[in-house]
PDB file of C-alpha atoms and ligand atoms in Angstrom:
ATOM      1  CA  MET A  12      -8.401 -11.444  50.073  1.00 53.00           C
ATOM      2  CA  GLY A  13      -8.133  -8.857  47.359  1.00 52.00           C
ATOM      3  CA  THR A  14     -11.265  -7.582  45.811  1.00 56.00           C
ATOM      4  CA  VAL A  15     -11.916  -6.636  42.238  1.00 59.00           C
ATOM      5  CA  VAL A  16     -11.640  -3.009  43.317  1.00 63.00           C
ATOM      6  CA  ASP A  17      -8.021  -3.558  44.416  1.00 66.00           C
ATOM      7  CA  ALA A  18      -6.979  -5.044  41.089  1.00 63.00           C
ATOM      8  CA  PRO A  19      -4.463  -2.883  39.295  1.00 64.00           C
ATOM      9  CA  VAL A  20      -5.839  -0.975  36.369  1.00 65.00           C
ATOM     10  CA  VAL A  21      -4.216  -2.304  33.247  1.00 64.00           C
ATOM     11  CA  GLN A  22      -3.433   0.583  30.996  1.00 57.00           C
ATOM     12  CA  ILE A  23      -3.556  -0.467  27.360  1.00 58.00           C
ATOM     13  CA  GLU A  24      -0.953   1.546  25.574  1.00 58.00           C
ATOM     14  CA  GLU A  25      -2.502   3.245  22.579  1.00 62.00           C
ATOM     15  CA  LYS A  26       0.211   3.771  20.029  1.00 75.00           C
ATOM     16  CA  ASP A  27      -0.564   6.209  17.273  1.00 86.00           C
ATOM     17  CA  ALA A  28       0.965   7.035  13.933  1.00 90.00           C
ATOM     18  CA  SER A  29       2.959   9.976  15.344  1.00 87.00           C
ATOM     19  CA  GLN A  30       5.141   7.586  17.343  1.00 89.00           C
ATOM     20  CA  ASN A  31       6.467   5.478  14.479  1.00 95.00           C
ATOM     21  CA  VAL A  32      10.201   4.939  14.645  1.00 94.00           C
ATOM     22  CA  LEU A  33      12.305   2.907  12.222  1.00 94.00           C
ATOM     23  CA  GLY A  34      16.073   2.593  12.466  1.00 89.00           C
ATOM     24  CA  GLY A  35      16.170   5.543  14.866  1.00 90.00           C
ATOM     25  CA  LYS A  36      14.156   7.930  12.718  1.00 93.00           C
ATOM     26  CA  LYS A  37      10.558   8.990  13.035  1.00 95.00           C
ATOM     27  CA  VAL A  38       8.593   7.935   9.974  1.00 97.00           C
ATOM     28  CA  THR A  39       5.251   8.738   8.403  1.00 97.00           C
ATOM     29  CA  VAL A  40       3.615   5.980   6.381  1.00 98.00           C
ATOM     30  CA  VAL A  41       0.557   6.203   4.144  1.00 98.00           C
ATOM     31  CA  PHE A  42      -0.776   2.971   2.659  1.00 98.00           C
ATOM     32  CA  VAL A  43      -2.096   3.376  -0.874  1.00 98.00           C
ATOM     33  CA  LEU A  44      -4.670   0.725  -1.727  1.00 98.00           C
ATOM     34  CA  GLY A  45      -7.027   0.050  -4.608  1.00 98.00           C
ATOM     35  CA  GLY A  46      -7.625  -2.605  -7.222  1.00 98.00           C
ATOM     36  CA  PRO A  47      -5.145  -3.401  -9.994  1.00 98.00           C
ATOM     37  CA  GLY A  48      -5.324  -0.553 -12.513  1.00 98.00           C
ATOM     38  CA  SER A  49      -6.989   1.888 -10.116  1.00 98.00           C
ATOM     39  CA  GLY A  50      -4.146   4.382 -10.641  1.00 98.00           C
ATOM     40  CA  LYS A  51      -2.159   3.959  -7.434  1.00 98.00           C
ATOM     41  CA  GLY A  52       1.252   4.194  -9.081  1.00 97.00           C
ATOM     42  CA  THR A  53       0.294   7.161 -11.265  1.00 97.00           C
ATOM     43  CA  GLN A  54      -1.006   9.199  -8.355  1.00 98.00           C
ATOM     44  CA  CYS A  55       1.918   8.195  -6.130  1.00 98.00           C
ATOM     45  CA  THR A  56       4.247   9.765  -8.699  1.00 98.00           C
ATOM     46  CA  ASN A  57       2.244  12.999  -8.396  1.00 97.00           C
ATOM     47  CA  ILE A  58       2.314  12.890  -4.603  1.00 98.00           C
ATOM     48  CA  VAL A  59       6.097  12.367  -4.638  1.00 98.00           C
ATOM     49  CA  GLU A  60       6.535  15.460  -6.827  1.00 96.00           C
ATOM     50  CA  HIS A  61       4.252  17.715  -4.826  1.00 96.00           C
ATOM     51  CA  PHE A  62       4.551  16.550  -1.264  1.00 96.00           C
ATOM     52  CA  GLY A  63       8.042  15.073  -0.998  1.00 95.00           C
ATOM     53  CA  PHE A  64       7.086  11.522  -0.157  1.00 97.00           C
ATOM     54  CA  THR A  65       9.094   8.495  -1.258  1.00 98.00           C
ATOM     55  CA  HIS A  66       7.041   5.992  -3.239  1.00 98.00           C
ATOM     56  CA  LEU A  67       7.514   2.322  -2.410  1.00 98.00           C
ATOM     57  CA  SER A  68       5.466  -0.016  -4.583  1.00 98.00           C
ATOM     58  CA  ALA A  69       5.349  -3.520  -3.108  1.00 98.00           C
ATOM     59  CA  GLY A  70       4.799  -4.952  -6.599  1.00 98.00           C
ATOM     60  CA  ASP A  71       7.801  -3.026  -8.003  1.00 98.00           C
ATOM     61  CA  LEU A  72      10.010  -4.183  -5.118  1.00 98.00           C
ATOM     62  CA  LEU A  73       8.965  -7.791  -5.735  1.00 98.00           C
ATOM     63  CA  ARG A  74       9.657  -7.478  -9.462  1.00 98.00           C
ATOM     64  CA  ALA A  75      13.093  -5.982  -8.701  1.00 98.00           C
ATOM     65  CA  GLU A  76      13.758  -8.904  -6.369  1.00 98.00           C
ATOM     66  CA  ILE A  77      13.074 -11.332  -9.236  1.00 97.00           C
ATOM     67  CA  ARG A  78      15.488  -9.411 -11.472  1.00 97.00           C
ATOM     68  CA  SER A  79      18.190  -9.378  -8.791  1.00 97.00           C
ATOM     69  CA  GLY A  80      18.453 -13.161  -9.039  1.00 95.00           C
ATOM     70  CA  SER A  81      17.411 -13.679  -5.427  1.00 95.00           C
ATOM     71  CA  GLU A  82      16.765 -17.218  -4.201  1.00 95.00           C
ATOM     72  CA  ASN A  83      13.101 -16.262  -3.817  1.00 97.00           C
ATOM     73  CA  GLY A  84      12.930 -15.050  -7.410  1.00 98.00           C
ATOM     74  CA  ASN A  85      11.238 -18.109  -8.894  1.00 97.00           C
ATOM     75  CA  MET A  86       8.671 -18.321  -6.145  1.00 98.00           C
ATOM     76  CA  ILE A  87       7.830 -14.608  -6.464  1.00 98.00           C
ATOM     77  CA  GLN A  88       7.578 -14.840 -10.240  1.00 98.00           C
ATOM     78  CA  ASN A  89       5.169 -17.768 -10.031  1.00 98.00           C
ATOM     79  CA  MET A  90       2.991 -16.004  -7.468  1.00 98.00           C
ATOM     80  CA  ILE A  91       2.819 -12.829  -9.571  1.00 98.00           C
ATOM     81  CA  LYS A  92       1.967 -14.803 -12.703  1.00 98.00           C
ATOM     82  CA  GLU A  93      -0.945 -16.342 -10.817  1.00 98.00           C
ATOM     83  CA  GLY A  94      -1.983 -13.059  -9.210  1.00 98.00           C
ATOM     84  CA  LYS A  95      -1.370 -14.578  -5.775  1.00 98.00           C
ATOM     85  CA  ILE A  96      -0.016 -12.783  -2.743  1.00 98.00           C
ATOM     86  CA  VAL A  97       3.617 -13.433  -1.857  1.00 98.00           C
ATOM     87  CA  PRO A  98       4.245 -14.457   1.796  1.00 98.00           C
ATOM     88  CA  SER A  99       4.387 -11.367   4.002  1.00 98.00           C
ATOM     89  CA  GLU A 100       7.833 -12.151   5.322  1.00 98.00           C
ATOM     90  CA  VAL A 101       9.364 -11.596   1.881  1.00 98.00           C
ATOM     91  CA  THR A 102       7.491  -8.388   1.072  1.00 98.00           C
ATOM     92  CA  ILE A 103       7.954  -6.845   4.512  1.00 98.00           C
ATOM     93  CA  LYS A 104      11.711  -7.406   4.386  1.00 98.00           C
ATOM     94  CA  LEU A 105      11.864  -5.560   1.067  1.00 98.00           C
ATOM     95  CA  LEU A 106       9.727  -2.678   2.354  1.00 98.00           C
ATOM     96  CA  GLU A 107      11.669  -2.386   5.580  1.00 98.00           C
ATOM     97  CA  ARG A 108      15.000  -2.392   3.782  1.00 97.00           C
ATOM     98  CA  ALA A 109      13.808   0.240   1.310  1.00 98.00           C
ATOM     99  CA  MET A 110      12.690   2.525   4.162  1.00 98.00           C
ATOM    100  CA  LEU A 111      15.924   2.051   6.093  1.00 97.00           C
ATOM    101  CA  GLU A 112      18.075   2.746   3.036  1.00 97.00           C
ATOM    102  CA  ASN A 113      16.190   5.934   2.225  1.00 97.00           C
ATOM    103  CA  GLU A 114      16.924   9.231   3.947  1.00 96.00           C
ATOM    104  CA  ASN A 115      13.351  10.391   3.639  1.00 97.00           C
ATOM    105  CA  ASP A 116      10.955  10.007   6.542  1.00 96.00           C
ATOM    106  CA  LYS A 117       7.673  10.105   4.566  1.00 97.00           C
ATOM    107  CA  PHE A 118       6.662   6.993   2.668  1.00 98.00           C
ATOM    108  CA  LEU A 119       3.802   6.020   0.400  1.00 98.00           C
ATOM    109  CA  ILE A 120       3.494   2.266   0.525  1.00 98.00           C
ATOM    110  CA  ASP A 121       1.594   1.285  -2.612  1.00 98.00           C
ATOM    111  CA  GLY A 122      -0.099  -2.112  -3.011  1.00 98.00           C
ATOM    112  CA  PHE A 123       0.440  -3.157   0.579  1.00 98.00           C
ATOM    113  CA  PRO A 124      -1.085  -4.556   2.812  1.00 98.00           C
ATOM    114  CA  ARG A 125      -2.853  -6.793   0.303  1.00 98.00           C
ATOM    115  CA  ASN A 126      -4.378  -9.185   2.828  1.00 98.00           C
ATOM    116  CA  GLU A 127      -4.876  -9.659   6.542  1.00 98.00           C
ATOM    117  CA  GLU A 128      -1.589 -11.540   6.853  1.00 98.00           C
ATOM    118  CA  ASN A 129       0.304  -8.629   5.227  1.00 98.00           C
ATOM    119  CA  ARG A 130      -1.368  -6.167   7.572  1.00 98.00           C
ATOM    120  CA  ALA A 131      -0.872  -8.033  10.834  1.00 98.00           C
ATOM    121  CA  ALA A 132       2.701  -9.083  10.051  1.00 98.00           C
ATOM    122  CA  PHE A 133       3.778  -5.564   9.057  1.00 98.00           C
ATOM    123  CA  GLU A 134       2.373  -4.163  12.263  1.00 97.00           C
ATOM    124  CA  LYS A 135       4.033  -6.876  14.334  1.00 97.00           C
ATOM    125  CA  VAL A 136       7.441  -6.673  12.659  1.00 96.00           C
ATOM    126  CA  THR A 137       7.816  -2.925  12.118  1.00 96.00           C
ATOM    127  CA  LYS A 138       5.440  -1.601  14.807  1.00 96.00           C
ATOM    128  CA  ILE A 139       4.540   1.073  12.272  1.00 97.00           C
ATOM    129  CA  ILE A 140       0.995   2.443  12.304  1.00 97.00           C
ATOM    130  CA  PRO A 141      -0.155   4.084   9.043  1.00 98.00           C
ATOM    131  CA  GLU A 142      -1.114   7.753   9.141  1.00 97.00           C
ATOM    132  CA  PHE A 143      -4.100   6.931   6.917  1.00 98.00           C
ATOM    133  CA  ILE A 144      -5.096   4.723   4.017  1.00 98.00           C
ATOM    134  CA  LEU A 145      -5.569   6.335   0.634  1.00 98.00           C
ATOM    135  CA  PHE A 146      -8.096   4.156  -1.151  1.00 98.00           C
ATOM    136  CA  PHE A 147      -8.686   4.373  -4.889  1.00 98.00           C
ATOM    137  CA  ASP A 148     -12.200   3.270  -5.693  1.00 98.00           C
ATOM    138  CA  CYS A 149     -12.760   2.177  -9.300  1.00 98.00           C
ATOM    139  CA  SER A 150     -15.027  -0.233 -11.186  1.00 98.00           C
ATOM    140  CA  GLU A 151     -13.569  -3.491 -12.471  1.00 98.00           C
ATOM    141  CA  GLU A 152     -14.695  -2.578 -15.964  1.00 98.00           C
ATOM    142  CA  GLU A 153     -12.591   0.598 -15.941  1.00 98.00           C
ATOM    143  CA  MET A 154      -9.605  -1.107 -14.271  1.00 98.00           C
ATOM    144  CA  GLU A 155      -9.688  -3.907 -16.845  1.00 98.00           C
ATOM    145  CA  ARG A 156      -9.734  -1.378 -19.657  1.00 97.00           C
ATOM    146  CA  ARG A 157      -6.676   0.403 -18.209  1.00 97.00           C
ATOM    147  CA  LEU A 158      -4.690  -2.779 -17.523  1.00 97.00           C
ATOM    148  CA  LEU A 159      -5.267  -4.164 -21.012  1.00 96.00           C
ATOM    149  CA  GLY A 160      -4.327  -0.812 -22.520  1.00 95.00           C
ATOM    150  CA  ARG A 161      -1.208   0.055 -20.522  1.00 93.00           C
ATOM    151  CA  ASN A 162       1.230  -2.295 -22.202  1.00 85.00           C
ATOM    152  CA  GLN A 163       4.052  -2.174 -19.640  1.00 92.00           C
ATOM    153  CA  GLY A 164       5.226  -5.619 -20.635  1.00 91.00           C
ATOM    154  CA  ARG A 165       3.960  -7.105 -17.398  1.00 94.00           C
ATOM    155  CA  GLU A 166       3.367 -10.833 -17.387  1.00 94.00           C
ATOM    156  CA  ASP A 167       0.294 -10.377 -15.214  1.00 97.00           C
ATOM    157  CA  ASP A 168      -1.495  -7.832 -17.424  1.00 97.00           C
ATOM    158  CA  ASN A 169      -3.297 -10.503 -19.459  1.00 97.00           C
ATOM    159  CA  ILE A 170      -7.015 -11.093 -19.149  1.00 97.00           C
ATOM    160  CA  GLU A 171      -6.659 -14.446 -17.371  1.00 97.00           C
ATOM    161  CA  THR A 172      -4.361 -13.129 -14.630  1.00 98.00           C
ATOM    162  CA  ILE A 173      -6.275  -9.839 -14.419  1.00 98.00           C
ATOM    163  CA  ARG A 174      -9.446 -11.737 -13.503  1.00 98.00           C
ATOM    164  CA  LYS A 175      -7.527 -13.651 -10.806  1.00 98.00           C
ATOM    165  CA  ARG A 176      -6.101 -10.384  -9.451  1.00 98.00           C
ATOM    166  CA  PHE A 177      -9.606  -8.903  -9.266  1.00 98.00           C
ATOM    167  CA  ARG A 178     -10.802 -11.919  -7.303  1.00 98.00           C
ATOM    168  CA  VAL A 179      -7.869 -11.710  -4.874  1.00 98.00           C
ATOM    169  CA  PHE A 180      -8.543  -7.995  -4.475  1.00 98.00           C
ATOM    170  CA  VAL A 181     -12.193  -8.522  -3.558  1.00 98.00           C
ATOM    171  CA  GLU A 182     -11.602 -11.547  -1.350  1.00 98.00           C
ATOM    172  CA  SER A 183      -8.366 -10.574   0.401  1.00 98.00           C
ATOM    173  CA  SER A 184      -7.591  -6.870  -0.028  1.00 98.00           C
ATOM    174  CA  LEU A 185     -10.997  -5.231   0.410  1.00 98.00           C
ATOM    175  CA  PRO A 186     -11.366  -6.733   3.901  1.00 98.00           C
ATOM    176  CA  VAL A 187      -8.160  -4.889   4.871  1.00 98.00           C
ATOM    177  CA  VAL A 188      -9.666  -1.624   3.595  1.00 98.00           C
ATOM    178  CA  GLU A 189     -12.812  -2.394   5.592  1.00 98.00           C
ATOM    179  CA  TYR A 190     -10.734  -3.055   8.696  1.00 98.00           C
ATOM    180  CA  TYR A 191      -9.041   0.332   8.437  1.00 98.00           C
ATOM    181  CA  ASN A 192     -12.378   1.934   7.624  1.00 98.00           C
ATOM    182  CA  SER A 193     -13.716   0.644  10.931  1.00 98.00           C
ATOM    183  CA  LEU A 194     -10.827   2.521  12.574  1.00 97.00           C
ATOM    184  CA  GLY A 195     -11.767   5.694  10.672  1.00 97.00           C
ATOM    185  CA  LYS A 196      -8.473   5.670   8.764  1.00 98.00           C
ATOM    186  CA  VAL A 197      -9.624   5.389   5.149  1.00 98.00           C
ATOM    187  CA  LYS A 198      -9.649   8.349   2.774  1.00 98.00           C
ATOM    188  CA  LYS A 199     -11.564   7.205  -0.287  1.00 98.00           C
ATOM    189  CA  ILE A 200     -11.061   8.707  -3.722  1.00 98.00           C
ATOM    190  CA  ASP A 201     -13.199   8.283  -6.840  1.00 98.00           C
ATOM    191  CA  ALA A 202     -10.469   6.851  -9.066  1.00 98.00           C
ATOM    192  CA  ALA A 203     -12.570   6.376 -12.185  1.00 98.00           C
ATOM    193  CA  LYS A 204     -12.113  10.051 -13.087  1.00 98.00           C
ATOM    194  CA  PRO A 205      -9.341  11.338 -15.375  1.00 97.00           C
ATOM    195  CA  ILE A 206      -5.839  11.506 -13.826  1.00 97.00           C
ATOM    196  CA  PRO A 207      -5.720  15.313 -13.213  1.00 98.00           C
ATOM    197  CA  GLU A 208      -9.140  15.291 -11.537  1.00 98.00           C
ATOM    198  CA  VAL A 209      -8.162  12.406  -9.289  1.00 98.00           C
ATOM    199  CA  PHE A 210      -5.047  14.347  -8.329  1.00 98.00           C
ATOM    200  CA  GLU A 211      -7.144  17.380  -7.345  1.00 98.00           C
ATOM    201  CA  ASP A 212      -8.910  15.164  -4.805  1.00 98.00           C
ATOM    202  CA  VAL A 213      -5.617  13.634  -3.685  1.00 98.00           C
ATOM    203  CA  LYS A 214      -4.166  17.125  -3.112  1.00 97.00           C
ATOM    204  CA  VAL A 215      -6.974  18.035  -0.718  1.00 97.00           C
ATOM    205  CA  ILE A 216      -6.178  14.954   1.347  1.00 97.00           C
ATOM    206  CA  PHE A 217      -2.439  15.667   1.419  1.00 96.00           C
ATOM    207  CA  SER A 218      -2.844  19.382   2.117  1.00 91.00           C
ATOM    208  CA  THR A 219      -1.828  18.833   5.748  1.00 86.00           C
ATOM    209  CA  PHE A 220       1.624  17.873   4.485  1.00 84.00           C
ATOM    210  CA  ASN A 221       3.683  20.816   3.296  1.00 76.00           C
ATOM    211  CA  ALA A 222       3.799  21.162  -0.457  1.00 74.00           C
ATOM    212  CA  LYS A 223       7.329  21.455  -1.824  1.00 70.00           C
ATOM    213  CA  LYS A 224       8.261  25.132  -2.106  1.00 58.00           C
ATOM    214  CA  ASP A 225       9.229  25.112  -5.771  1.00 53.00           C
ATOM    215  CA  LEU A 226       5.812  23.866  -6.899  1.00 49.00           C
TER     216      LEU A 226
HETATM  217  O1  C5P B   8       0.672  -3.830  -6.992  1.00 70.30           O
HETATM  218  P1  C5P B   8       1.011  -4.582  -8.246  1.00 70.30           P
HETATM  219  O2  C5P B   8      -0.147  -4.663  -9.197  1.00 70.30           O
HETATM  220  O3  C5P B   8       2.269  -4.123  -8.878  1.00 70.30           O
HETATM  221  O4  C5P B   8       1.282  -6.080  -7.753  1.00 70.30           O
HETATM  222  C1  C5P B   8       1.574  -7.085  -8.702  1.00 70.30           C
HETATM  223  C2  C5P B   8       1.603  -8.433  -8.032  1.00 70.30           C
HETATM  224  O5  C5P B   8       2.636  -8.459  -7.030  1.00 70.30           O
HETATM  225  C3  C5P B   8       0.344  -8.837  -7.283  1.00 70.30           C
HETATM  226  O6  C5P B   8      -0.667  -9.321  -8.136  1.00 70.30           O
HETATM  227  C4  C5P B   8       0.908  -9.923  -6.375  1.00 70.30           C
HETATM  228  O7  C5P B   8       1.126 -11.126  -7.071  1.00 70.30           O
HETATM  229  C5  C5P B   8       2.273  -9.327  -5.976  1.00 70.30           C
HETATM  230  N1  C5P B   8       2.152  -8.583  -4.712  1.00 70.30           N
HETATM  231  C6  C5P B   8       2.134  -9.313  -3.534  1.00 70.30           C
HETATM  232  N2  C5P B   8       2.028  -8.683  -2.330  1.00 70.30           N
HETATM  233  C7  C5P B   8       1.902  -7.339  -2.270  1.00 70.30           C
HETATM  234  C8  C5P B   8       1.908  -6.568  -3.464  1.00 70.30           C
HETATM  235  C9  C5P B   8       2.033  -7.237  -4.671  1.00 70.30           C
HETATM  236  O8  C5P B   8       2.240 -10.529  -3.574  1.00 70.30           O
HETATM  237  N3  C5P B   8       1.762  -6.753  -1.087  1.00 70.30           N
HETATM  238 MG1   MG B   9       1.372  -0.391  -9.351  1.00 70.30          MG
END
């Protein structure tokens, strides 16, 4: 009879972010998280310019999907109007397609994963592990001020939907940040500061990635 000592040692394979492969290419993914109006999009634009990443905003991809007349368009539009989170399947397909269509191998994924379902499904479907999570920390008061002032013609930038988005952020998105924090993967930024100061802090975090030569 075999004893416990004879039992084969099961080696749990630890996959890390350096082994991400998508469509035959190695990819680096940074998740950019933070409440609505915390400045994710603004800082992503800066990171793209300085560090050669491609910016993929989950919200922008969903809005483009509505405009494209997709069969999911109505459903997505209704979810966005209510500040609710679109089923992961839809969002992940858009993100995956955008990464496959792009020649770059460094991606900032902004506004995703927004809840536990987003996180687990992305990991399961793409097998991609994020390099780290860039987290923009900002008070609701400041975020509300920015959202009401930005006037981008977005249907969800009204006070009623903003409040719903804040609630979803606290209830569904913050737990994802906490999960990654428990893995030591969160790099937190004070996002209440003016844009150039926030970018100074962002630059320190991205300094391990080569800055583009012309900048
Ligand atoms: O990130 P952004 O503020 O552009 O997102 C706008 C809306 O898009 C969210 O409030 C939500 O309704 C939808 N969204 C989503 N799932 C994501 C990202 C955004 O459902 N991962
Ligand atoms: Mg945005």
